[in-house]
Amino acid sequence: MLDAGRKLFAKIHKQKRHANPNHDVHFMAREMDDWLVQGVESMVDGSYTPRYLKRHYFTDEMVDQLHLSDRIFQNIVLKQLKPTFPYVMNPNCYHLHGPSGVRLATQRIRQVLRDQNPKYLIRADIKSFYKSIPHHQLVQDIKQHYNDEKVQAMLLQIIINPIETPRGYKNPDHGIALRGPLSQFFSGIYLKPMDDAFNSMDVTYLRYQDDLLILCRTKRQLQRCKQRMMAVLKERSLRLSRKKTRIGRIELGFHFLGIHYPGTQTPDNTKVEQAVDRAVIQVGVAQYIPLLSWGGQISQRIIKRLRWIVSSRTQGRYEKHASKLNKWLLMGCLPAESEFTCIVGPSGG
């Protein structure tokens, strides 16, 4: 554990080597043999207690920041817990794979869409997930899966860690640090009942932190999955985000983990009609282009024909999308620019 802590701190120190001379990282580098050894010894005997979280307020978010030493110690704890994941965590929880979790989830989704051809989906997002986790329920879940009293004591101190704010100290009974090293571990433990609820169902279930995806082949499966998901969310005291949740057919395509999976819906009729109009206009104009070089032989009938082609093919589209307040609609709906120039009279030099 000491070697892992030294390697991690060396990486952080290298990133912050240009920090302010009064930054904590420089003092920690000089006294690394003291605080690192004491922290590892406290983790071994189960008496590790992290420093207070420090809350920072920004215009668009609020962040609870761990002290640099606690970030290193909790990374060490995570490395000690990772060998237990195959026996505790659900394999459909992809954020526990680290940076490769998105790639693995994407590969499975594409394989299911290609081989099983599902018709319905549930794309759900849990509202304020990390802020809504109750401490007492999370502690009970940890005690259910980990019998070591030292591990239980360390994780308990990390969960109930007080927060230092500009207005004093707070001891909340809900929420965990969003960017902490153990936040993904706590997420996997707390939503394990959700992950296990779909093991016996013939559907495809994936979860990445607070993002859920369920692919179903029939509407009956969709309704059963929806009922089971809402029951688990109610039991876990969680709610769905209405803006980011979608339940229905898969024809329209969907987004998951920043990747768009297209559906099979035909293009919009208006767009198709506009594309055909442009093609017809270009073909109608092209058949008269060879006559333009003869100048004086172009008759007034051909010019009227060109104007009629352009105006007739664009008038319907302009009238369809124009507002009643557009005064130019009464002036004939002529295009602002033309792709060619018609010359009436003799040509040559």
XYZ file of C-alpha atoms in Angstrom:
349
model
C 0.000 0.000 0.000
C 2.911 2.330 0.643
C 4.265 1.787 -2.861
C 0.842 2.408 -4.396
C 0.497 5.613 -2.382
C 3.941 6.884 -3.419
C 3.269 6.211 -7.107
C -0.079 7.979 -6.983
C 1.324 11.010 -5.156
C 4.260 11.223 -7.577
C 1.798 11.381 -10.457
C -0.229 14.126 -8.756
C 2.904 16.067 -7.781
C 4.097 15.981 -11.387
C 0.814 17.457 -12.590
C 0.937 20.232 -9.974
C 4.638 21.009 -10.052
C 3.893 24.521 -11.345
C 1.344 25.236 -8.617
C 1.643 28.113 -6.178
C 4.658 27.732 -3.827
C 2.241 27.725 -0.888
C 0.164 24.874 -2.322
C -0.341 21.857 -0.056
C 1.235 19.523 -2.591
C 4.704 21.001 -1.991
C 4.443 20.629 1.794
C 3.142 17.074 1.398
C 6.071 16.203 -0.874
C 8.558 17.219 1.826
C 6.700 15.334 4.571
C 5.507 12.329 2.572
C 7.244 9.784 4.809
C 5.219 11.022 7.780
C 1.620 11.456 6.641
C 1.639 8.567 4.163
C 2.948 6.036 6.686
C 0.519 7.190 9.357
C -2.411 7.005 6.935
C -1.564 3.473 5.796
C -1.212 2.312 9.408
C -4.632 3.761 10.237
C -6.172 1.887 7.301
C -4.588 -1.371 8.426
C -6.022 -1.144 11.942
C -9.385 0.255 10.719
C -9.102 3.656 12.440
C -8.789 5.763 9.283
C -10.792 8.997 9.509
C -10.719 11.418 6.546
C -10.447 15.155 6.840
C -13.494 17.324 6.364
C -14.803 17.823 2.872
C -14.445 21.367 1.616
C -17.410 22.767 -0.266
C -16.873 25.206 -3.148
C -19.650 27.208 -4.780
C -19.591 28.083 -8.479
C -22.079 29.804 -10.733
C -23.384 26.544 -12.214
C -22.570 23.883 -9.609
C -21.497 23.074 -6.079
C -18.470 20.810 -5.495
C -17.407 18.948 -2.337
C -13.638 18.486 -2.561
C -11.558 15.879 -0.788
C -8.193 16.721 0.699
C -5.301 15.531 -1.440
C -4.135 13.012 1.165
C -7.647 11.547 1.525
C -7.868 11.158 -2.241
C -4.720 9.034 -2.162
C -5.867 6.949 0.815
C -9.292 6.278 -0.694
C -7.689 5.228 -3.972
C -5.692 2.683 -1.975
C -8.903 1.452 -0.323
C -10.511 1.103 -3.756
C -7.611 -1.025 -5.003
C -8.046 -3.307 -2.003
C -11.779 -3.658 -2.693
C -11.564 -4.291 -6.437
C -10.793 -8.038 -6.131
C -14.182 -8.435 -4.430
C -16.176 -6.844 -7.268
C -16.764 -10.082 -9.263
C -18.374 -11.604 -6.143
C -20.354 -8.552 -4.975
C -21.176 -6.304 -7.948
C -23.493 -7.091 -10.829
C -21.660 -7.638 -14.161
C -24.113 -5.269 -15.905
C -22.692 -2.340 -13.904
C -20.216 -1.023 -16.493
C -18.799 2.047 -14.746
C -16.825 -0.268 -12.434
C -14.601 -1.191 -15.398
C -13.020 2.260 -15.340
C -12.314 4.191 -18.555
C -12.985 1.104 -20.691
C -16.555 0.806 -19.364
C -18.016 3.033 -22.081
C -16.336 1.011 -24.816
C -17.549 -2.294 -23.378
C -21.104 -1.018 -22.996
C -21.117 0.323 -26.560
C -19.920 -3.002 -27.954
C -22.650 -4.903 -26.144
C -25.401 -2.508 -27.273
C -24.356 -2.770 -30.902
C -24.221 -6.553 -30.692
C -27.714 -6.737 -29.175
C -29.159 -4.363 -31.781
C -27.610 -6.439 -34.555
C -28.423 -9.928 -33.267
C -31.633 -9.621 -31.228
C -33.280 -6.652 -32.981
C -35.184 -5.266 -29.939
C -38.266 -3.127 -30.563
C -38.654 -1.212 -27.290
C -36.356 0.496 -24.813
C -36.196 2.246 -21.461
C -33.561 4.978 -21.364
C -33.666 6.279 -17.777
C -31.648 8.791 -15.803
C -31.914 9.049 -12.018
C -32.418 12.586 -10.782
C -29.688 13.890 -8.430
C -28.542 10.349 -7.767
C -25.444 10.961 -5.628
C -27.158 13.690 -3.596
C -30.157 11.437 -2.886
C -28.342 8.429 -1.402
C -29.304 8.091 2.309
C -26.358 7.291 4.548
C -28.124 4.787 6.781
C -29.307 2.653 3.849
C -25.879 2.712 2.211
C -24.213 1.625 5.469
C -26.666 -1.272 5.793
C -25.906 -2.405 2.238
C -22.164 -2.355 2.939
C -22.608 -4.402 6.115
C -24.683 -6.909 4.150
C -21.886 -7.580 1.632
C -18.728 -6.973 3.708
C -18.321 -8.700 7.066
C -14.926 -7.231 8.006
C -15.474 -4.762 10.857
C -12.409 -2.713 9.891
C -13.687 -2.229 6.355
C -17.107 -1.314 7.710
C -15.595 1.254 10.090
C -13.472 2.908 7.375
C -16.330 3.123 4.880
C -18.654 4.476 7.564
C -16.264 7.345 8.328
C -15.954 8.121 4.617
C -19.745 8.170 4.125
C -20.631 10.385 7.109
C -17.688 12.736 6.570
C -18.662 16.314 7.636
C -18.509 19.186 5.134
C -16.736 22.492 5.716
C -18.634 25.406 4.139
C -18.153 29.193 4.261
C -21.032 29.270 6.776
C -19.713 26.558 9.076
C -19.703 22.761 9.256
C -22.531 20.508 8.101
C -23.341 16.871 8.870
C -25.805 15.803 6.159
C -27.576 12.449 6.286
C -27.874 12.199 2.475
C -25.375 12.359 -0.373
C -21.791 11.348 -1.075
C -18.871 13.130 -2.744
C -19.483 13.054 -6.498
C -15.838 13.097 -7.617
C -14.435 10.906 -4.864
C -12.494 7.726 -5.682
C -15.135 5.582 -3.952
C -18.207 7.231 -5.497
C -18.443 4.545 -8.193
C -18.132 1.819 -5.565
C -20.956 3.348 -3.504
C -23.052 3.651 -6.670
C -22.595 -0.024 -7.464
C -23.506 -1.068 -3.914
C -26.566 1.144 -3.526
C -28.179 0.253 -6.876
C -27.320 -3.444 -6.697
C -31.025 -4.311 -6.111
C -31.806 -2.564 -9.399
C -29.093 -4.493 -11.228
C -30.198 -7.824 -9.760
C -33.885 -7.199 -10.491
C -33.419 -7.861 -14.227
C -31.193 -10.943 -14.019
C -34.121 -13.334 -14.390
C -35.790 -11.405 -17.227
C -35.104 -12.059 -20.897
C -34.055 -8.461 -21.617
C -30.801 -6.556 -22.071
C -29.960 -4.375 -19.062
C -27.004 -1.995 -18.734
C -26.122 0.641 -16.160
C -23.386 3.258 -16.053
C -23.564 5.103 -12.726
C -27.025 6.755 -12.793
C -27.790 6.010 -16.485
C -29.922 2.942 -17.204
C -30.722 1.227 -20.504
C -33.148 -1.679 -20.959
C -33.764 -3.184 -24.412
C -36.913 -5.295 -24.849
C -38.320 -7.335 -27.726
C -42.022 -7.106 -26.845
C -44.329 -4.527 -25.330
C -45.212 -6.942 -22.538
C -41.557 -7.053 -21.495
C -41.450 -3.257 -21.604
C -44.377 -2.923 -19.183
C -42.942 -5.508 -16.795
C -39.534 -3.820 -16.795
C -41.105 -0.439 -16.169
C -43.078 -1.730 -13.173
C -40.068 -3.481 -11.698
C -37.812 -0.437 -12.199
C -40.285 1.944 -10.533
C -40.706 -0.449 -7.588
C -36.952 -0.553 -6.949
C -36.627 3.227 -7.284
C -39.394 3.714 -4.728
C -37.741 1.295 -2.327
C -34.384 3.105 -2.770
C -35.983 6.587 -2.331
C -34.956 7.706 -5.828
C -36.726 9.458 -8.712
C -36.296 9.602 -12.462
C -35.354 12.711 -14.389
C -38.248 13.514 -16.742
C -36.087 15.457 -19.184
C -33.565 12.643 -19.674
C -35.853 9.598 -19.459
C -37.475 7.974 -22.479
C -39.728 4.904 -22.631
C -41.145 3.613 -25.904
C -40.287 2.254 -29.315
C -36.738 2.114 -30.580
C -37.512 3.207 -34.163
C -36.574 6.821 -33.510
C -33.114 5.882 -32.234
C -31.684 6.839 -28.843
C -28.671 8.308 -27.039
C -26.672 6.498 -24.376
C -23.329 7.545 -22.883
C -22.907 10.273 -25.510
C -23.385 7.922 -28.476
C -26.372 8.062 -30.832
C -27.823 4.790 -32.074
C -29.990 5.575 -35.145
C -33.400 4.063 -35.727
C -35.307 3.016 -38.841
C -37.710 5.956 -39.266
C -38.065 7.354 -42.791
C -36.980 10.964 -43.377
C -39.478 13.772 -42.953
C -41.764 14.318 -45.959
C -41.037 18.039 -46.142
C -37.322 17.469 -46.369
C -37.752 14.829 -49.058
C -39.953 17.139 -51.091
C -37.438 19.980 -50.884
C -34.635 17.721 -52.069
C -36.722 16.595 -55.061
C -37.640 20.195 -55.894
C -34.011 21.251 -56.081
C -33.219 18.316 -58.362
C -36.139 19.151 -60.675
C -35.145 22.801 -60.874
C -31.578 21.933 -61.766
C -32.699 19.482 -64.462
C -35.213 21.948 -65.903
C -32.605 24.694 -66.150
C -29.899 22.413 -67.495
C -31.847 21.505 -70.608
C -31.859 25.171 -71.747
C -28.246 26.029 -70.904
C -26.851 25.009 -74.359
C -29.140 27.589 -75.999
C -27.728 30.494 -73.979
C -24.617 30.742 -76.153
C -26.729 31.697 -79.188
C -27.915 34.943 -77.610
C -30.281 36.452 -80.179
C -31.995 33.136 -80.941
C -33.435 32.810 -77.442
C -37.106 33.663 -77.654
C -39.313 35.235 -75.051
C -41.126 31.910 -74.714
C -38.002 30.184 -73.342
C -37.385 32.973 -70.817
C -40.979 32.746 -69.593
C -40.571 28.986 -69.351
C -37.495 29.325 -67.136
C -39.232 31.800 -64.841
C -42.257 29.545 -64.578
C -40.129 26.528 -63.622
C -38.338 28.393 -60.833
C -41.412 30.100 -59.423
C -43.740 27.089 -59.590
C -41.275 24.781 -57.874
C -40.476 27.193 -55.026
C -43.809 28.931 -54.474
C -45.404 26.001 -52.638
C -42.465 25.633 -50.289
C -42.260 29.364 -49.538
C -45.977 29.639 -48.890
C -45.854 26.594 -46.605
C -43.185 27.973 -44.285
C -43.722 31.737 -44.599
C -45.523 33.737 -41.944
C -48.606 35.838 -42.656
C -46.618 38.932 -41.775
C -44.090 38.413 -44.585
C -44.849 41.145 -47.122
C -42.630 39.646 -49.815
C -45.106 36.785 -50.186
C -47.366 39.061 -52.213
C -44.597 39.926 -54.654
C -44.451 36.677 -56.588
C -42.097 34.435 -54.523
C -39.147 34.932 -56.880
C -35.733 33.657 -55.724
C -33.227 36.210 -54.482
C -30.362 34.823 -56.584
C -30.097 32.964 -59.874
C -27.566 30.375 -60.941
C -27.218 31.781 -64.496
C -27.681 34.962 -66.529
C -29.977 35.262 -69.554
C -28.849 37.712 -72.288
C -31.467 38.993 -74.753
C -30.055 40.377 -78.004
C -27.108 39.706 -80.264
C -23.881 38.449 -78.699
C -20.329 38.406 -79.884
C -17.556 41.004 -80.176
